Coordinates of C-alpha atoms in Angstrom, one line a residue:
Chain S
M1 CA 90.2 67.0 79.0
K2 CA 90.0 65.1 82.4
K3 CA 92.7 66.4 84.1
R4 CA 91.4 70.3 83.6
F5 CA 87.8 69.0 85.0
S6 CA 89.1 67.4 88.0
I7 CA 91.2 70.6 89.0
I8 CA 87.9 72.9 88.5
I9 CA 86.3 71.1 90.8
L10 CA 88.7 70.9 92.9
L11 CA 89.2 74.7 92.6
I12 CA 85.2 74.6 93.7
I13 CA 85.7 72.8 96.6
I14 CA 88.9 75.0 97.8
S15 CA 87.0 78.1 97.3
L16 CA 84.0 77.7 99.1
Q17 CA 86.3 76.8 101.6
I18 CA 87.9 79.7 102.4
Y19 CA 84.2 81.6 101.2
N20 CA 83.3 79.0 104.5
S21 CA 85.9 79.9 106.7
F22 CA 85.3 83.8 106.8
A23 CA 80.9 83.0 106.8
V24 CA 81.2 80.7 110.4
Q25 CA 80.8 82.7 113.0
R26 CA 83.1 80.4 115.4
F27 CA 81.5 82.2 118.2
P28 CA 77.7 82.6 118.1
K29 CA 76.0 86.3 118.7
P30 CA 75.1 86.4 122.1
E31 CA 71.5 86.8 123.8
F32 CA 71.4 89.6 126.2
E33 CA 69.5 89.2 129.6
S34 CA 69.9 92.5 130.6
G35 CA 68.0 93.7 127.8
H36 CA 71.7 95.7 126.3
T37 CA 70.8 96.3 122.9
Q38 CA 73.7 95.7 120.1
P39 CA 75.1 99.5 118.8
P40 CA 75.1 99.8 115.4
T41 CA 78.9 100.3 113.0
I42 CA 79.7 103.2 112.7
T43 CA 80.2 103.9 108.6
P44 CA 81.2 107.8 107.8
D45 CA 80.0 109.4 104.4
P46 CA 82.2 109.7 101.8
R47 CA 82.3 113.4 100.2
A48 CA 79.1 113.7 98.3
H49 CA 78.7 113.7 95.1
A50 CA 76.7 117.3 94.9
L51 CA 80.0 118.0 95.8
A52 CA 82.6 116.8 93.1
I53 CA 79.5 118.7 90.7
L54 CA 80.3 121.8 92.2
D55 CA 84.0 121.6 92.2
V56 CA 83.3 121.4 88.4
F57 CA 81.2 124.3 88.1
V58 CA 83.9 125.5 90.9
L59 CA 86.5 125.0 87.5
V60 CA 84.4 126.5 84.6
A61 CA 83.8 129.6 87.2
A62 CA 87.9 130.3 87.9
L63 CA 88.7 129.6 84.0
S64 CA 86.0 131.2 82.3
V65 CA 87.7 134.7 85.1
V66 CA 90.7 134.3 84.3
T67 CA 90.0 134.2 80.9
W68 CA 88.0 137.2 81.4
L69 CA 91.3 139.1 83.1
V70 CA 93.8 138.1 81.0
L71 CA 92.2 138.8 77.6
K72 CA 89.1 141.9 78.0
K73 CA 90.3 143.1 81.4
R74 CA 94.4 142.4 80.4
F75 CA 94.7 142.4 84.4
R76 CA 97.5 141.0 86.0
I77 CA 96.9 141.4 89.4
G78 CA 93.8 139.6 89.2
V79 CA 95.0 137.0 87.1
F80 CA 98.2 137.1 90.5
W81 CA 94.8 136.8 93.1
M82 CA 93.0 134.1 91.1
S83 CA 96.3 132.0 91.3
V84 CA 96.3 132.5 95.1
F85 CA 92.1 131.8 94.9
A86 CA 93.4 128.2 93.0
V87 CA 95.9 127.5 95.6
L88 CA 93.7 127.9 98.2
Y89 CA 90.7 126.4 96.8
F90 CA 92.2 123.3 94.7
G91 CA 95.3 122.8 96.1
F92 CA 94.4 123.3 100.2
F93 CA 90.8 122.9 100.6
R94 CA 90.7 120.0 97.5
E95 CA 93.8 118.7 99.1
G96 CA 94.9 118.6 95.0
C97 CA 92.8 115.4 93.7
V98 CA 91.6 115.0 90.9
C99 CA 93.4 118.1 89.0
S100 CA 93.3 117.9 85.1
I101 CA 96.9 116.8 84.9
G102 CA 96.8 113.3 86.9
S103 CA 93.1 113.0 84.8
L104 CA 94.9 112.6 81.7
Q105 CA 95.7 109.0 83.0
N106 CA 92.0 108.1 83.9
V107 CA 91.2 109.0 80.7
T108 CA 93.7 106.9 79.3
L109 CA 93.0 104.3 82.2
A110 CA 89.4 104.5 80.5
L111 CA 90.6 104.4 77.0
F112 CA 92.4 101.1 76.9
N113 CA 90.7 99.1 80.2
S114 CA 87.1 98.0 79.8
E115 CA 86.7 97.5 83.4
Y116 CA 88.0 100.6 84.6
S117 CA 84.2 103.8 84.3
I118 CA 85.4 106.9 84.5
P119 CA 83.0 109.2 86.6
I120 CA 82.2 112.2 84.3
T121 CA 83.2 114.9 86.6
V122 CA 87.2 113.2 85.8
V123 CA 86.3 113.6 82.2
A124 CA 85.3 117.5 82.5
F125 CA 88.4 118.1 84.7
F126 CA 90.8 117.1 81.4
V127 CA 88.4 118.0 78.8
L128 CA 87.5 121.5 79.9
P129 CA 91.2 123.2 80.5
L130 CA 91.3 121.7 77.2
V131 CA 88.9 123.2 75.1
Y132 CA 89.0 127.3 76.9
T133 CA 93.2 126.3 75.6
L134 CA 91.9 125.5 72.3
F135 CA 89.9 128.8 72.3
F136 CA 91.7 131.1 74.7
G137 CA 95.4 130.0 74.8
R138 CA 96.6 128.2 78.1
T139 CA 94.7 130.6 80.4
F140 CA 94.1 127.2 82.8
C141 CA 98.2 127.8 83.4
A142 CA 97.8 130.9 84.5
G143 CA 95.9 130.6 87.4
V144 CA 93.6 128.1 87.2
C145 CA 95.4 125.3 88.1
P146 CA 97.1 124.8 91.5
L147 CA 100.5 123.4 90.8
G148 CA 101.2 126.3 88.7
A149 CA 99.8 128.8 90.9
L150 CA 101.9 128.0 93.9
Q151 CA 105.0 127.9 91.7
D152 CA 103.6 131.5 90.3
I153 CA 103.3 133.3 94.1
F154 CA 106.8 132.2 94.8
A155 CA 108.6 133.0 90.9
F156 CA 110.3 136.1 92.6
K157 CA 113.3 136.5 91.1
P158 CA 113.3 134.7 87.2
M159 CA 116.8 134.9 85.7
P160 CA 116.6 134.1 81.8
I161 CA 117.9 130.9 80.6
K162 CA 119.3 129.9 77.8
S163 CA 117.7 129.5 74.8
W164 CA 118.9 126.0 73.7
L165 CA 118.9 124.5 77.4
E166 CA 114.6 125.6 77.4
K167 CA 114.6 123.5 73.8
V168 CA 116.4 120.3 75.4
L169 CA 114.3 121.1 78.5
G170 CA 111.1 121.4 76.7
I171 CA 111.3 117.9 75.4
I172 CA 110.9 116.4 78.8
P173 CA 107.3 116.7 79.2
F174 CA 106.9 115.1 76.8
I175 CA 108.9 112.0 77.7
Y176 CA 106.6 111.8 81.0
L177 CA 103.6 112.3 78.4
G178 CA 104.0 109.3 76.8
L179 CA 105.7 107.4 79.9
A180 CA 102.9 108.3 81.9
I181 CA 100.4 107.1 79.2
L182 CA 102.4 103.9 78.8
Y183 CA 101.8 102.6 82.5
S184 CA 98.4 103.9 82.7
A185 CA 97.5 102.2 79.4
T186 CA 98.8 98.9 81.2
S187 CA 96.6 99.9 84.2
T188 CA 100.4 99.3 85.8
D189 CA 100.7 103.1 87.6
F190 CA 99.2 106.6 87.8
I191 CA 103.6 108.0 87.4
I192 CA 101.8 111.6 87.2
C193 CA 100.1 111.3 91.1
R194 CA 103.3 109.1 92.6
Y195 CA 105.6 111.7 91.8
D196 CA 103.4 114.5 92.1
P197 CA 106.1 117.5 94.1
F198 CA 103.0 119.5 95.6
I199 CA 100.1 117.6 96.7
G200 CA 102.2 117.4 99.8
F201 CA 102.2 121.0 100.9
F202 CA 98.6 121.3 100.0
R203 CA 97.9 118.2 102.2
L204 CA 100.6 119.4 104.0
D205 CA 101.4 115.1 104.9
A206 CA 104.0 113.4 102.6
S207 CA 106.8 111.3 102.4
F208 CA 110.2 112.7 102.5
M209 CA 111.9 112.2 99.5
M210 CA 108.3 113.9 97.9
F211 CA 108.9 117.0 100.5
I212 CA 112.5 117.8 99.5
I213 CA 111.5 117.4 95.9
G214 CA 108.9 120.1 96.2
A215 CA 110.9 122.1 98.1
I216 CA 113.8 122.1 95.8
L217 CA 111.4 122.7 93.1
L218 CA 110.2 125.7 94.9
L219 CA 113.4 126.7 95.6
I220 CA 114.6 126.5 91.9
G221 CA 110.8 128.4 91.1
V222 CA 112.1 131.4 92.9
F223 CA 115.0 131.9 90.2
I224 CA 113.7 129.7 87.4
A225 CA 109.7 130.2 87.0
R226 CA 108.1 127.8 86.8
P227 CA 110.5 124.7 86.3
Y228 CA 107.2 121.9 87.0
C229 CA 105.8 123.2 84.4
R230 CA 107.8 124.1 81.6
F231 CA 109.8 120.9 81.9
L232 CA 107.5 118.6 83.5
C233 CA 103.9 119.1 83.3
P234 CA 102.4 116.3 80.9
Y235 CA 99.7 117.9 80.5
G236 CA 101.5 121.1 79.9
A237 CA 103.1 119.2 77.3
L238 CA 98.8 118.8 76.0
L239 CA 98.5 122.3 76.2
N240 CA 100.9 123.2 74.4
L241 CA 100.0 121.2 71.2
V242 CA 96.9 122.8 71.4
S243 CA 97.6 126.1 72.5
R244 CA 99.4 126.5 69.3
F245 CA 95.7 126.5 67.1
S246 CA 93.9 128.1 69.9
K247 CA 91.0 131.2 68.0
K248 CA 92.1 133.8 70.5
H249 CA 95.3 134.4 72.8
I250 CA 97.0 137.0 75.3
T251 CA 98.7 140.2 73.5
I252 CA 100.9 141.6 74.8
T253 CA 99.9 145.1 73.0
P254 CA 96.2 146.2 72.8
A255 CA 97.1 147.5 69.5
E256 CA 99.7 147.7 67.2
C257 CA 103.1 147.2 68.3
I258 CA 105.5 150.5 67.6
Q259 CA 109.1 147.9 68.9
C260 CA 109.9 149.8 71.7
R261 CA 111.5 146.7 73.1
L262 CA 109.8 147.7 77.0
C263 CA 108.0 143.7 77.0
E264 CA 111.5 142.1 75.3
D265 CA 113.2 140.5 79.0
S266 CA 109.2 141.0 80.6
C267 CA 108.2 137.3 80.5
P268 CA 109.7 135.3 82.9
F269 CA 108.9 132.1 81.0
G270 CA 111.1 132.9 78.5
A271 CA 107.6 133.2 75.7
I272 CA 107.8 136.2 74.1
D273 CA 109.1 135.7 70.8
K274 CA 111.5 138.4 69.3
P275 CA 110.8 139.9 65.5
V276 CA 112.7 137.9 62.2
L277 CA 113.4 140.1 59.8
L278 CA 113.8 139.0 56.0
K279 CA 118.1 140.5 56.7
D280 CA 118.6 137.4 58.7
K281 CA 117.2 135.1 56.1
E282 CA 119.5 132.5 55.4
A283 CA 120.3 131.3 51.5
R284 CA 117.7 129.4 50.1
P285 CA 120.1 126.1 49.2
V286 CA 121.2 126.1 53.0
A287 CA 117.6 126.2 54.2
V288 CA 116.8 124.0 51.6
R289 CA 119.2 120.9 52.1
R290 CA 118.7 121.2 55.6
F291 CA 115.0 120.4 55.2
L292 CA 115.7 117.6 53.3
I293 CA 118.1 116.3 55.9
I294 CA 115.8 116.4 58.4
G295 CA 112.8 114.7 55.8
I296 CA 115.5 112.4 56.6
I297 CA 116.5 112.5 60.0
I298 CA 112.5 112.1 61.2
P299 CA 111.5 108.5 60.4
V300 CA 114.9 107.5 61.3
L301 CA 114.4 109.0 65.0
I302 CA 110.9 107.5 64.9
L303 CA 112.3 103.8 64.3
A304 CA 115.2 104.2 66.5
G305 CA 113.7 105.7 69.2
G306 CA 110.7 102.3 68.5
F307 CA 113.9 99.8 68.5
A308 CA 115.5 101.6 71.4
G309 CA 112.4 101.5 73.5
S310 CA 111.1 98.1 72.7
Q311 CA 114.5 96.7 73.9
F312 CA 113.9 98.5 77.7
H313 CA 110.9 96.9 77.5
E314 CA 111.5 94.3 80.0
N315 CA 112.9 97.2 82.3
L316 CA 109.6 98.9 81.9
A317 CA 107.6 96.4 82.9
I318 CA 109.2 95.1 86.2
V319 CA 107.4 98.4 88.1
N320 CA 104.4 96.2 86.8
P321 CA 103.4 94.6 90.1
K322 CA 102.0 91.6 88.8
V323 CA 105.5 91.6 87.0
Q324 CA 107.2 92.0 89.3
L325 CA 105.6 88.7 91.8
A326 CA 106.5 86.9 88.5
N327 CA 109.9 88.1 88.4
E328 CA 110.1 87.7 92.0
L329 CA 108.8 83.6 92.7
L330 CA 110.6 83.0 89.3
H331 CA 114.0 83.8 90.7
N332 CA 113.4 82.9 94.2
T333 CA 114.2 86.1 95.6
N334 CA 111.4 87.1 98.0
Y335 CA 111.6 90.7 97.7
G336 CA 115.1 90.7 98.9
E337 CA 113.2 90.0 102.7
T338 CA 115.6 87.3 104.3
E339 CA 113.6 87.0 107.6
K340 CA 110.7 85.9 106.6
E341 CA 107.7 85.3 103.5
A342 CA 107.2 88.5 102.0
F343 CA 104.0 89.7 102.0
E344 CA 103.0 89.9 97.9
I345 CA 104.2 86.1 98.1
E346 CA 101.9 84.8 101.6
A347 CA 99.2 87.3 99.4
F348 CA 99.9 85.2 96.3
K349 CA 99.8 81.6 97.8
S350 CA 96.6 82.2 100.6
A351 CA 94.5 83.9 96.7
G352 CA 94.9 80.2 95.5
Q353 CA 96.1 81.1 91.5
S354 CA 98.1 78.9 90.3
K355 CA 102.5 79.9 89.4
E356 CA 101.4 78.8 85.9
E357 CA 98.7 81.5 85.6
L358 CA 100.9 84.0 87.0
Y359 CA 103.2 83.6 84.3
L360 CA 101.4 84.1 81.9
E361 CA 99.7 87.2 83.2
A362 CA 103.0 88.2 83.3
A363 CA 103.6 87.5 79.8
A364 CA 100.6 89.3 78.9
I365 CA 101.6 92.2 80.2
I366 CA 105.1 92.3 78.9
N367 CA 104.0 91.5 75.5
Q368 CA 101.9 94.8 76.1
F369 CA 105.1 96.7 77.4
Y370 CA 106.9 96.0 74.4
Y371 CA 104.4 97.4 71.7
G372 CA 103.6 99.9 74.5
G373 CA 107.7 100.1 74.4
W374 CA 107.8 100.8 70.6
V375 CA 105.1 103.3 70.3
L376 CA 106.5 105.0 73.0
G377 CA 110.3 105.6 71.7
G378 CA 108.7 105.9 68.5
F379 CA 106.6 108.8 69.5
I380 CA 110.2 110.8 71.4
G381 CA 111.6 109.7 68.6
L382 CA 108.9 112.1 66.8
V383 CA 109.4 114.9 69.6
F384 CA 113.4 115.4 69.0
G385 CA 112.9 115.5 65.1
L386 CA 110.2 118.0 65.5
T387 CA 112.4 120.3 68.1
L388 CA 115.0 119.5 65.3
L389 CA 112.2 121.3 62.9
S390 CA 110.9 124.1 64.3
L391 CA 114.2 125.4 65.2
S392 CA 115.2 125.3 61.4
V393 CA 111.7 127.0 61.0
F394 CA 111.9 130.5 59.4
K395 CA 109.2 132.7 59.5
Y396 CA 108.9 136.2 59.5
K397 CA 107.5 138.3 61.5
E398 CA 108.2 141.8 63.0
D399 CA 106.4 142.3 66.2
Y400 CA 106.9 140.8 69.5
T401 CA 104.1 138.5 69.7
P402 CA 103.9 135.8 73.1
N403 CA 105.1 132.7 72.0
K404 CA 101.6 130.5 71.5
S405 CA 103.2 127.2 72.7
N406 CA 105.0 128.0 75.3
C407 CA 103.0 131.1 76.9
L408 CA 100.8 130.5 80.2
S409 CA 99.1 134.0 79.7
C410 CA 100.3 134.8 82.9
A411 CA 99.4 138.7 81.8
R412 CA 103.2 139.2 82.9
C413 CA 104.1 141.0 79.8
V414 CA 100.7 143.4 79.6
D415 CA 102.4 146.0 81.8
Y416 CA 105.2 147.2 80.4
C417 CA 103.5 148.2 76.9
P418 CA 103.5 151.8 76.6
I419 CA 100.7 151.5 74.4
I420 CA 97.3 152.6 75.5
P421 CA 94.3 151.4 73.0
E422 CA 92.0 154.2 72.0
S423 CA 88.7 152.9 73.8
N424 CA 91.0 154.2 77.3
L425 CA 92.1 157.5 75.8
Chain E
M1 CA 103.2 150.2 57.3
A2 CA 101.6 147.5 58.7
K3 CA 98.4 148.3 58.6
K4 CA 99.1 149.1 54.5
E5 CA 100.4 145.0 54.9
K6 CA 97.4 144.1 56.3
K7 CA 95.1 145.2 53.8
K8 CA 97.5 143.5 51.2
K9 CA 96.9 139.9 53.0
L10 CA 93.1 140.2 52.7
T11 CA 92.3 141.0 49.3
F12 CA 95.1 138.5 48.5
S13 CA 92.3 135.8 49.1
K14 CA 88.8 136.4 48.4
A15 CA 88.4 134.0 51.7
G16 CA 89.7 136.8 54.2
L17 CA 92.0 134.1 54.9
N18 CA 95.9 133.0 54.4
R19 CA 97.3 130.3 54.3
R20 CA 98.5 130.4 57.8
D21 CA 94.9 130.9 59.3
F22 CA 93.3 127.7 56.8
I23 CA 96.5 125.7 58.8
D24 CA 95.3 127.1 62.2
R25 CA 91.5 126.4 61.5
S26 CA 91.6 123.6 60.1
F27 CA 93.6 121.9 62.9
R28 CA 91.9 123.8 65.7
F29 CA 88.7 122.2 63.8
S30 CA 90.2 118.4 64.3
I31 CA 91.6 119.0 67.8
G32 CA 87.8 120.0 68.7
L33 CA 86.4 117.1 67.2
G34 CA 89.1 114.7 68.8
L35 CA 87.9 116.2 71.4
T36 CA 84.7 115.9 72.0
G37 CA 84.8 112.4 70.1
I38 CA 87.3 111.1 73.5
A39 CA 85.0 112.9 75.7
G40 CA 81.3 111.8 74.4
V41 CA 83.1 107.8 74.3
L42 CA 84.1 108.4 78.0
I43 CA 80.8 109.8 78.7
K44 CA 78.4 107.2 77.7
K45 CA 81.3 104.5 79.7
S46 CA 80.7 105.8 82.9
K47 CA 78.4 104.2 84.8
S48 CA 78.9 105.6 88.1
K49 CA 78.7 109.4 89.6
E50 CA 81.8 108.9 91.3
Y51 CA 84.2 106.1 92.9
V52 CA 86.2 105.8 96.4
W53 CA 88.4 103.7 97.5
Q54 CA 87.7 100.5 99.6
L55 CA 89.9 97.7 100.3
D56 CA 88.0 94.0 100.6
P57 CA 88.5 92.5 103.7
E58 CA 88.4 88.6 102.6
K59 CA 91.6 89.6 100.5
C60 CA 93.4 91.1 103.5
I61 CA 95.9 89.6 105.0
H62 CA 96.7 91.8 107.7
C63 CA 100.5 93.1 106.9
G64 CA 100.0 96.8 108.7
R65 CA 100.9 98.2 105.6
C66 CA 97.9 100.2 105.5
A67 CA 99.0 102.1 108.7
T68 CA 101.9 102.9 107.1
S69 CA 101.5 103.6 102.9
C70 CA 98.2 105.8 103.3
V71 CA 99.1 110.0 102.0
L72 CA 97.5 110.8 105.4
T73 CA 99.2 110.5 109.2
P74 CA 97.7 108.7 110.2
S75 CA 96.1 106.7 108.1
A76 CA 92.5 106.4 106.7
V77 CA 92.4 103.0 107.2
K78 CA 90.4 102.1 110.1
C79 CA 89.3 99.7 112.3
F80 CA 85.9 99.2 112.2
H81 CA 83.9 96.8 114.4
V82 CA 80.6 94.8 112.8
F83 CA 78.8 94.2 116.0
D84 CA 76.3 91.7 113.9
M85 CA 79.4 89.3 113.9
C86 CA 81.0 89.9 117.2
G87 CA 81.1 87.0 120.2
Y88 CA 81.3 88.9 122.7
C89 CA 84.1 87.5 123.9
D90 CA 85.5 87.6 127.5
L91 CA 89.1 86.6 126.0
C92 CA 89.0 88.3 122.8
G93 CA 91.7 88.2 120.4
G94 CA 91.4 91.1 118.6
Y95 CA 92.1 92.7 122.4
L96 CA 94.7 91.1 124.5
R97 CA 97.6 90.0 123.6
P98 CA 97.9 86.0 123.5
E99 CA 100.8 86.1 126.2
A100 CA 98.3 88.9 128.3
K101 CA 98.9 87.1 132.0
N102 CA 95.5 87.9 133.0
L103 CA 91.9 89.1 131.3
S104 CA 92.1 92.9 132.1
T105 CA 92.6 96.2 130.3
A106 CA 95.9 97.1 132.2
A107 CA 98.2 98.3 129.4
E108 CA 100.9 95.2 129.2
N109 CA 97.7 93.2 128.1
Q110 CA 96.1 95.2 125.3
L111 CA 97.6 93.9 121.5
C112 CA 96.5 98.0 120.3
P113 CA 99.8 99.6 120.3
T114 CA 97.5 102.6 120.3
S115 CA 94.9 101.5 123.6
A116 CA 92.2 102.4 120.5
I117 CA 90.3 99.4 121.4
E118 CA 88.1 100.2 124.4
R119 CA 86.6 97.4 126.7
K120 CA 83.1 97.5 128.3
F121 CA 81.3 95.1 130.2
I122 CA 78.0 94.3 129.6
E123 CA 77.0 91.4 131.5
E124 CA 78.1 87.4 132.5
P125 CA 80.5 86.2 130.5
F126 CA 80.0 89.4 127.7
F127 CA 82.0 92.4 126.6
E128 CA 81.7 95.1 124.2
Y129 CA 84.2 96.5 121.9
H130 CA 84.6 100.0 121.3
I131 CA 86.9 101.4 118.9
I132 CA 87.9 105.2 119.6
E133 CA 88.9 106.0 115.7
D134 CA 90.8 109.2 117.1
L135 CA 93.1 106.5 118.6
C136 CA 92.9 103.9 115.6
I137 CA 96.2 103.9 113.3
G138 CA 94.6 101.3 110.7
C139 CA 98.1 99.0 111.8
A140 CA 95.9 96.0 111.9
K141 CA 97.3 94.1 114.1
C142 CA 93.7 93.2 116.1
V143 CA 92.5 92.5 113.1
K144 CA 94.6 89.8 112.5
G145 CA 93.7 88.5 115.6
C146 CA 90.3 88.8 115.6
S147 CA 90.4 86.7 112.8
A148 CA 92.6 84.4 113.8
F149 CA 91.2 83.7 117.1
G150 CA 87.9 85.1 116.6
N151 CA 84.5 86.0 114.6
G152 CA 86.4 88.4 112.5
S153 CA 84.1 91.0 113.7
L154 CA 87.1 93.4 113.6
Q155 CA 87.9 94.3 110.1
L156 CA 89.9 97.3 108.5
Q157 CA 88.0 99.5 106.1
V158 CA 88.6 103.1 104.6
N159 CA 86.6 105.6 106.4
H160 CA 85.4 108.0 104.2
R161 CA 85.1 110.7 106.4
I162 CA 89.1 110.9 106.9
C163 CA 90.1 109.9 103.2
V164 CA 91.0 112.4 100.8
N165 CA 90.0 109.9 97.8
C166 CA 93.6 110.4 95.9
N167 CA 93.3 109.6 91.9
E168 CA 95.3 106.9 93.0
C169 CA 95.3 105.3 96.0
A170 CA 98.7 105.4 98.0
I171 CA 97.6 102.1 100.1
A172 CA 96.4 100.4 96.8
R173 CA 99.6 100.6 95.1
D174 CA 101.1 98.6 98.0
C175 CA 98.9 96.2 99.0
P176 CA 100.0 92.4 98.6
S177 CA 96.9 91.0 97.8
D178 CA 95.6 93.4 95.6
A179 CA 92.5 94.0 98.3
F180 CA 91.9 97.9 97.4
Q181 CA 89.1 98.2 94.8
R182 CA 87.0 101.8 93.2
V183 CA 84.0 100.9 94.3
P184 CA 81.2 103.1 93.2
I185 CA 80.3 105.9 95.9
E186 CA 76.9 104.5 96.9
E187 CA 78.2 101.7 99.0
P188 CA 81.2 102.5 100.3
Y189 CA 82.0 100.2 102.6
R190 CA 82.3 96.3 102.0
F191 CA 82.3 94.2 105.5
S192 CA 82.8 90.3 104.8
G193 CA 80.2 87.9 106.4
N194 CA 77.0 88.1 108.0
S195 CA 76.7 92.3 107.8
K196 CA 74.3 93.0 104.9
D197 CA 71.6 93.8 107.5
E198 CA 74.0 96.2 108.8
K199 CA 75.1 98.3 106.1
K200 CA 71.0 99.1 105.6
S201 CA 70.1 100.4 108.3

């Protein structure tokens, strides 16, 4: 007890000294005889808060206009011009921040870290597209999201890809979502923002690697439309889930489908479900057995995934700067630098925290990652299981309809339908 | 054909709902409820209107990463001169190289790699130093010199006219001393030392 007390006093004295070294002016402020007045320190104001609220209004307006164009007017060219507007406003003018995709990390951080207080505008950017999707389908993706809009403009020569490949790649957004939530919940990093491939174009400035990745994605996007939206976007994964239960959704035909098959290959994203007729249906015992097997497989997958995730928790945790610092100190590796002390270690020494305290903090973070690893792995296992399940669910339908989860509501298919609604005749 | 079937379905259940619709509706309701819940909790928690990134000069170790890690080139972090703390020295640790031969404005004597500091004679023996914002790259060389040999009136700060306020600041990620923090938009600058009056004016 005595020891601890003396340590505390020592710390107080040291901290006082540190404080003093900043407060003391080595050279006193001069008194000018010539009557010179000291200029003020220039502090340019940040962007006004009112403009951030304006952004939210623009978001609502853009969402409403795109929804109206898609559901009421069924007007593809209008949606295209809205994409151009989104690229110009949310992309080049606002330089890509804050966007709905990134906001999901702020929301996670705010839910898990009580110190972080989230701005209301960011909450709006997270919630509003989800609400619109819940009622009208993924109209946010169609022409409001600047990342999607940029790729949409580049989709010149879309080619269909194999449906099994589409299914497999479609799992990636969920893994990305899980990782993003894990890293933001542990206050480690915002990986979605760090690996945003297109923000470099909007700012006309990025690291070489991110430019290359962005350019490759855009080039792929010429042939495989919107690769980021379909196979990477973690917010898209959320919208995908919500959109399944949307109240209204774009339909290919304004009236009744006549099975003319004109729209069959019109979707660049492979999001049109073909009719499933009764004669394709397999024998009942086969289906029942498969369901039983999947019913057993899903819990096994969740457990296996969770176990695997928990085994990798140290590898996941090393991204955290505190864990990394503790690791470097413990092994004396000095961040791979040989010539002089690494800045991180210099800063740690000057901050006056003891190594033991740091190790305790790092151990607590690694422990968080252990449980996070279980949840993440279990979640990935669940996604794999549900994907398997969705492949074997048989739903009878006779019309061509957009797949509610994958459809980006871009309204391209609408122009392929030959039916003119009665009101227009 | 299809019309007939639809009619059949409608008569099938009294409420005009089939099982699929019912499931959809209940899921939609629960997702809506969840979203309102999350939004409510977050809005209740939210304290300030908006946040901006700023660095704490007392934590800064002048490593120079502000110049290279920012998503903008040149960096949005600039050197700010807190005149209130300046001693108006002739032998300025922030302006002159340690091995400078004479106390002049000659390029070979300047510490700043881009000559972004302007030295102006006021009266014997005082000199005033101004930062030319457009030239400053935020490398912190002058800041290091000034805090090592002078009053520490040269301080690195995020210039909010330039900063695009990334959701997660790229410099904050690379900062070795964890000096970058989100600060409320009402007080966007954090000078160290006796500069409290400066902020008000």
